[in-house]
Short mmCIF file of C-alpha atoms and ligand atoms in Angstrom, two decimals:
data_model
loop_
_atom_site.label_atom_id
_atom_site.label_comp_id
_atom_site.label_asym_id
_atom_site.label_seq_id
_atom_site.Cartn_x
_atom_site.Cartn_y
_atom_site.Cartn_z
CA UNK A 1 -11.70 18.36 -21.50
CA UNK A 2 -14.21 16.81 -19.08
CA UNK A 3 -11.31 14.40 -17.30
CA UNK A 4 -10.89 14.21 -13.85
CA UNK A 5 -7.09 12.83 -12.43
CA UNK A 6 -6.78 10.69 -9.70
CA UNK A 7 -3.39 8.89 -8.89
CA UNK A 8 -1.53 10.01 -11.97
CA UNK A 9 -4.62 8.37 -14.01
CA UNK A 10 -7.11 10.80 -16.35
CA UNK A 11 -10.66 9.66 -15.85
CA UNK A 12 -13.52 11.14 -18.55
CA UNK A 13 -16.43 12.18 -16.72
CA UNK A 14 -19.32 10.29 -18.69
CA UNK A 15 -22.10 7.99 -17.62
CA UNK A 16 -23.11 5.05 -19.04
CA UNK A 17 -25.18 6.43 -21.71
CA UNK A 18 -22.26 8.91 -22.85
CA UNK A 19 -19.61 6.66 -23.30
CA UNK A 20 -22.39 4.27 -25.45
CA UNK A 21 -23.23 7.08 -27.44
CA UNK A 22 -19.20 7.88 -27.91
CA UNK A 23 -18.21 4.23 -28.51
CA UNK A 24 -21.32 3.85 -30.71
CA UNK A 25 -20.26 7.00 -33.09
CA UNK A 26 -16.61 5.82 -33.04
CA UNK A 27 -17.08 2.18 -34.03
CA UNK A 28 -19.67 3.27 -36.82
CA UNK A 29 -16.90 5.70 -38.04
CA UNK A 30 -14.30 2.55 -37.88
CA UNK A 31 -12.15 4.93 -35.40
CA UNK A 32 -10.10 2.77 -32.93
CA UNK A 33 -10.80 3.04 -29.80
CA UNK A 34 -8.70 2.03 -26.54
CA UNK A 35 -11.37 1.93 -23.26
CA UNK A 36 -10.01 0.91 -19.98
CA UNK A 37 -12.56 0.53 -17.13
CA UNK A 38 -9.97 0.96 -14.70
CA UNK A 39 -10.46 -0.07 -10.35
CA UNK A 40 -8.54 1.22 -7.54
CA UNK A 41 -6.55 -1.97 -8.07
CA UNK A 42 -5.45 -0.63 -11.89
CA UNK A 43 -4.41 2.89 -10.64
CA UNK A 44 -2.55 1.43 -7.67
CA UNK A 45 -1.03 -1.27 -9.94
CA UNK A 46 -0.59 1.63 -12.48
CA UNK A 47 1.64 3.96 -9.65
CA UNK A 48 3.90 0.93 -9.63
CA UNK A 49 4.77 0.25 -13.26
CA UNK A 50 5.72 2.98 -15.09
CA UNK A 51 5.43 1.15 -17.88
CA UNK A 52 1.58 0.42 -17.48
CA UNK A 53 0.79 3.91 -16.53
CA UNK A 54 2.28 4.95 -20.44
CA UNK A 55 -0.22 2.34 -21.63
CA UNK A 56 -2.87 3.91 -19.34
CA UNK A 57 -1.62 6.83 -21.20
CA UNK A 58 -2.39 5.59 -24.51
CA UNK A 59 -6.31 4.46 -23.95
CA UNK A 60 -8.62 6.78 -25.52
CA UNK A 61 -11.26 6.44 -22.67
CA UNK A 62 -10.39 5.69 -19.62
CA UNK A 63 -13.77 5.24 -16.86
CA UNK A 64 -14.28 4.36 -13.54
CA UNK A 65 -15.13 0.82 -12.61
CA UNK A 66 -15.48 0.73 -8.89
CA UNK A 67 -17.32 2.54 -6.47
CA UNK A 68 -13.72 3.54 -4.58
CA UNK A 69 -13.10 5.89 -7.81
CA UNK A 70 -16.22 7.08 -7.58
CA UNK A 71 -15.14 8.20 -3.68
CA UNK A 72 -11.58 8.68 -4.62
CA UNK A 73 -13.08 11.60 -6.91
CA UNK A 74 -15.77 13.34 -4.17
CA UNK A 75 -12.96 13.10 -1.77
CA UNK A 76 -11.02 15.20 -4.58
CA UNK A 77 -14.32 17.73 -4.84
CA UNK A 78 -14.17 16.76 -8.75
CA UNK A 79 -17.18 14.08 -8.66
CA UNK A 80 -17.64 11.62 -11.53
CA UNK A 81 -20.57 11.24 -12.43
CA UNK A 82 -21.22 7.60 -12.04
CA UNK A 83 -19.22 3.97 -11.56
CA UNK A 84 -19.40 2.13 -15.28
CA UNK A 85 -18.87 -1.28 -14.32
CA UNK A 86 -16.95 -3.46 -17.06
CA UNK A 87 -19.08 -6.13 -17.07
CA UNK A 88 -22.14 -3.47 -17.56
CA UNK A 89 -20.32 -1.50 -20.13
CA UNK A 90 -19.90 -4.98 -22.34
CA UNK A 91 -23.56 -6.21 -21.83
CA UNK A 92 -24.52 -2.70 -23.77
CA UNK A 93 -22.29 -3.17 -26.10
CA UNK A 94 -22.85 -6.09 -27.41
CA UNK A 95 -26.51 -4.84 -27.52
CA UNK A 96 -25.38 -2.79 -30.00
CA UNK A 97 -23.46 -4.65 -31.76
CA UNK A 98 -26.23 -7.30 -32.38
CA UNK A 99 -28.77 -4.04 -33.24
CA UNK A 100 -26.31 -3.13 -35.71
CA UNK A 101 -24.82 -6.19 -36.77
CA UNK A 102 -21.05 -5.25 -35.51
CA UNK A 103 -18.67 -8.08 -35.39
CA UNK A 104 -17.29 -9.30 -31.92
CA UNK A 105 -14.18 -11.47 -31.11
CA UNK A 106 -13.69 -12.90 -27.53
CA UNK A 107 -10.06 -13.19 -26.41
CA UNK A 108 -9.81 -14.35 -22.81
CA UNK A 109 -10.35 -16.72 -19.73
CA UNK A 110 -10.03 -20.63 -19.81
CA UNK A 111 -10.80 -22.92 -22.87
CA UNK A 112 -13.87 -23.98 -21.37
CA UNK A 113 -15.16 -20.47 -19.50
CA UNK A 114 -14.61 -18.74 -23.35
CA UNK A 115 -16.47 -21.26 -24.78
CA UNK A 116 -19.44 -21.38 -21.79
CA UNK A 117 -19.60 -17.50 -22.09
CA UNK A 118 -19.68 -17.49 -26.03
CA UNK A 119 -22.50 -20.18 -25.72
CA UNK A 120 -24.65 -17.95 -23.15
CA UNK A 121 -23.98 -14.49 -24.98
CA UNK A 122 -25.22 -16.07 -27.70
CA UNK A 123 -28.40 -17.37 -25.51
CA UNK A 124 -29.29 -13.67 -24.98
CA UNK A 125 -27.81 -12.17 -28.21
CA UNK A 126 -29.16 -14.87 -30.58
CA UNK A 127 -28.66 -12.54 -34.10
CA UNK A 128 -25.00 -11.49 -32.84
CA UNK A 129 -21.91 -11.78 -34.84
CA UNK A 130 -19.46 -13.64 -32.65
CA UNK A 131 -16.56 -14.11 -35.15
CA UNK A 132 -14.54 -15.94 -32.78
CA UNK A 133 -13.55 -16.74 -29.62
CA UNK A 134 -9.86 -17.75 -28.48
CA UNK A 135 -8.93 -18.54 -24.55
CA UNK A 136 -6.26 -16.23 -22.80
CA UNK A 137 -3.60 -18.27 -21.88
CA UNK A 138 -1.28 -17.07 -24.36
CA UNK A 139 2.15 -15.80 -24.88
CA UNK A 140 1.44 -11.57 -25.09
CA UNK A 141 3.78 -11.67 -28.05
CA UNK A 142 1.68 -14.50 -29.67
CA UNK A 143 1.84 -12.67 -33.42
CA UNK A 144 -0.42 -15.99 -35.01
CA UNK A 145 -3.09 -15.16 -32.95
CA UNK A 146 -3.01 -11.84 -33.41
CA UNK A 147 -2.61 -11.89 -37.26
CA UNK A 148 -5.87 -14.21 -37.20
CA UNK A 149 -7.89 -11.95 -35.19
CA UNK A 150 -6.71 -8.86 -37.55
CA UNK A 151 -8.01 -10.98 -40.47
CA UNK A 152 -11.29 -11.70 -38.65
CA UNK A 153 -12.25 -7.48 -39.09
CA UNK A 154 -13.74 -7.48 -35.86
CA UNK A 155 -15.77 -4.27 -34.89
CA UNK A 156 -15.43 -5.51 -31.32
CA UNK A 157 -12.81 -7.13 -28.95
CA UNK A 158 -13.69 -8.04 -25.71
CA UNK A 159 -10.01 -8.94 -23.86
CA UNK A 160 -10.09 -11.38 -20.48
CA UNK A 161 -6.77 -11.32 -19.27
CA UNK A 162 -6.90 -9.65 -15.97
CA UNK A 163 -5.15 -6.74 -15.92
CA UNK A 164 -2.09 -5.81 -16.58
CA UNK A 165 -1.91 -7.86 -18.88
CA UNK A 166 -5.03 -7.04 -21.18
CA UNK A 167 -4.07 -3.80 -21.76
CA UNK A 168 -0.55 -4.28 -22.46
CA UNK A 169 -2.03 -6.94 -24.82
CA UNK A 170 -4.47 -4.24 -26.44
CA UNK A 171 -1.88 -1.59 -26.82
CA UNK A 172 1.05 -3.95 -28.18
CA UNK A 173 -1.64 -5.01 -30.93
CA UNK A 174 -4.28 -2.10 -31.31
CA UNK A 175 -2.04 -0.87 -34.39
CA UNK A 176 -2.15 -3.59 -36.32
CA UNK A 177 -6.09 -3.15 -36.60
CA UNK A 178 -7.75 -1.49 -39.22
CA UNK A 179 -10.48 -0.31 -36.97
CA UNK A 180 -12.41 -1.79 -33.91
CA UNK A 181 -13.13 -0.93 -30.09
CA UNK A 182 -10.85 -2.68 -27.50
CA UNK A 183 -11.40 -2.93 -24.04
CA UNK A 184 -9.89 -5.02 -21.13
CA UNK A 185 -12.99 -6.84 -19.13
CA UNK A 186 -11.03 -8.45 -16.54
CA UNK A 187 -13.26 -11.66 -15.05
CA UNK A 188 -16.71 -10.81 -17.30
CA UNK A 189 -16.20 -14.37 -19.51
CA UNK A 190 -16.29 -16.13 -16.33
CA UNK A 191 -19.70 -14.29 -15.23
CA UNK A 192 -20.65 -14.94 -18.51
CA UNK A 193 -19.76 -18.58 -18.56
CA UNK A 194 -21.77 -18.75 -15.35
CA UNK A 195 -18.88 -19.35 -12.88
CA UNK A 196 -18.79 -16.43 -10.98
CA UNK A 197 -21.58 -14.97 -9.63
CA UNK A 198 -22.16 -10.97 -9.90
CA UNK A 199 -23.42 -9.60 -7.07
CA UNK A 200 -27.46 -9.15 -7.06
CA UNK A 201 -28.96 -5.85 -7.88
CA UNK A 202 -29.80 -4.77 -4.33
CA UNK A 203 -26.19 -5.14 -3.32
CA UNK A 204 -24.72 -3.08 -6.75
CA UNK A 205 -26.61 -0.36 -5.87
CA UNK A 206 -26.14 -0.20 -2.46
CA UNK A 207 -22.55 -0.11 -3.48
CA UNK A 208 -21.57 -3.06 -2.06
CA UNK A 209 -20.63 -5.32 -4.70
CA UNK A 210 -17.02 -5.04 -3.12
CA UNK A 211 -18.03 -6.84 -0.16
CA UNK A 212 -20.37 -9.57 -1.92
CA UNK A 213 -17.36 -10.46 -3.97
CA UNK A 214 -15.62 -10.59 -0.69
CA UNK A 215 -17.66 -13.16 1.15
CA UNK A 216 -18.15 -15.49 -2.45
CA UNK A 217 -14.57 -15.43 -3.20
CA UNK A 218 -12.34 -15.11 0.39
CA UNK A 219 -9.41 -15.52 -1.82
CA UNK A 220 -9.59 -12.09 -2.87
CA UNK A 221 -8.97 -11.07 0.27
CA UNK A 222 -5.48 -9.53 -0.12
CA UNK A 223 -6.87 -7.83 -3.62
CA UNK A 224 -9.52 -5.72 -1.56
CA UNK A 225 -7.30 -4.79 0.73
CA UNK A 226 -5.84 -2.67 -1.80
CA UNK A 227 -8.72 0.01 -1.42
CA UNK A 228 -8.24 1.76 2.03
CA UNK A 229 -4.75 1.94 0.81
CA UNK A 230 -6.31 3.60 -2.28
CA UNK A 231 -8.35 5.82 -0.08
CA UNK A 232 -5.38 6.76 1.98
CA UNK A 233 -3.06 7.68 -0.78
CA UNK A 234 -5.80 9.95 -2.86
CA UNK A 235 -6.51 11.52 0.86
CA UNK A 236 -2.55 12.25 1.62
CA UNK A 237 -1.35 14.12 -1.95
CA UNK A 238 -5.04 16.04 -1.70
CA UNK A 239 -3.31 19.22 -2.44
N1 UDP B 301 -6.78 -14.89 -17.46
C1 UDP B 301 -6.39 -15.19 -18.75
N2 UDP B 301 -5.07 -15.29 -19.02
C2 UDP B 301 -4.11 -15.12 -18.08
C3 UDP B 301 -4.52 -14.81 -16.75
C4 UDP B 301 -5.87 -14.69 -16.49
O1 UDP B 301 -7.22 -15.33 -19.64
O2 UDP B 301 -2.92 -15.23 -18.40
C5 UDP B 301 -8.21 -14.76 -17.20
C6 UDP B 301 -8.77 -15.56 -16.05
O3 UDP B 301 -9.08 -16.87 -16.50
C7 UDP B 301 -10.00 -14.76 -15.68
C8 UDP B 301 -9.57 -13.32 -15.98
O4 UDP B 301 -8.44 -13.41 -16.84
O5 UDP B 301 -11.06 -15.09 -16.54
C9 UDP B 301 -9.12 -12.50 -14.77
O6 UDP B 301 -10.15 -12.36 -13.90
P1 UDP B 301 -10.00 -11.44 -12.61
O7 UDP B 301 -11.31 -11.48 -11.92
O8 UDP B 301 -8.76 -11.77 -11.86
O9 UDP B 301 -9.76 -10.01 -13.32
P2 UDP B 301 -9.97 -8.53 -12.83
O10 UDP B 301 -11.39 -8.20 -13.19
O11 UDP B 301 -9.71 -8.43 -11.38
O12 UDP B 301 -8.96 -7.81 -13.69
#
């Protein structure tokens, strides 16, 4: 298997255009699938909580979002091939979905940011199949919600809790789907919704979107600290 572990966590080695062509193939079958795009932040958080490294455990795909992975793994002399930023990953696939008339459901952010965000993909996307949209302050155990969304068939679900708590939120659930991709996209309904700003190109791929997100939100501070620690820890159990 093309995987490549850092920190306890199995990375698959694809770029962008792999992991399309594999999500494409497995939401045409109606296979579930579990992606995580998963941050230095998620595989420190993930060393920390046993009990979110098990549900790391249980994603089908997991890829690197973050250009510290991408380090992490040279550092490691197993390179990944390329960062596959969330936000990225879910601008693609709803591409598809609107090509081939897949069926998305938005679970995630504020009342307001969903609704924003479901307003502008459908700007860009104007033949897509939102079947509904629902805002992410909810109980994790909320079964109404859940049952709703199962009745809905989505092909699709897009989940903007932040982690941990999308994923534990994806794997609690995933089961009671009949089929469907599910992925965790941390902030991208704000983006979407036009209330955070991604960084511009230049800065992306200059790998520096890190830093712009830095200077526009300060209050992340603490959070970006979290990567020389990263850096540090894949360094020291280099074996
Ligand atoms: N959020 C949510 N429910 C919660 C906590 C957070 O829907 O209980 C949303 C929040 O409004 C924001 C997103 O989750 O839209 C988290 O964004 P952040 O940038 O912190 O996520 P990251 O990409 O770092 O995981």
């Amino acid at each position: 298997m093309n995987k490549v572990e850092i920190q306890n966590v199995q990375f698959h080695n694809f770029n962008m255009n792999e992991i399309i062509k594999i999500i494409e193939s497995r939401v045409l079958q109606k296979n579930r699938t579990f992606i995580v795009t998963a941050n230095p932040e998620i595989v420190m958080h993930a060393n920390q909580d046993h009990d979110y490294l098990e549900v790391l455990r249980k994603a089908d795909f997991i890829v690197p979002d973050g250009i510290g992975i991408v380090v992490a793994s040279k550092l490691l002399k197993s390179p990944l091939k390329e960062r596959v930023a969330g936000f990225d990953l879910m601008g693609k696939l709803l591409h598809l979905a609107e090509q081939k008339q897949l069926k998305v459901f938005l679970l995630g952010a504020k009342d307001t940011t969903v609704e924003k965000a479901y307003n502008n993909i459908m700007k860009k996307h104007p033949d897509l199949k939102i079947v509904g949209y629902h805002h992410g302050y909810i109980d994790i155990n909320d079964e109404k919600l859940v049952n709703h969304i199962v009745e809905l068939e989505p092909d699709m679900v897009f989940v903007a809790l932040g982690f941990p708590k999308q994923e534990f939120w994806i794997s609690k659930h995933i089961a009671k789907f009949n089929k469907g991709l599910f992925m965790g996209v941390g902030g991208s309904f704000d983006v979407w919704a036009g209330e955070v700003k991604r960084a511009p190109q230049i800065w992306i791929n200059l790998n520096l979107e890190w830093l712009y997100r830095l200077i526009k939100q300060p209050t992340r501070f603490k959070r970006i600290l979290v990567l020389p620690q990263f850096l540090f820890r894949v360094i020291k159990y280099k074996k």
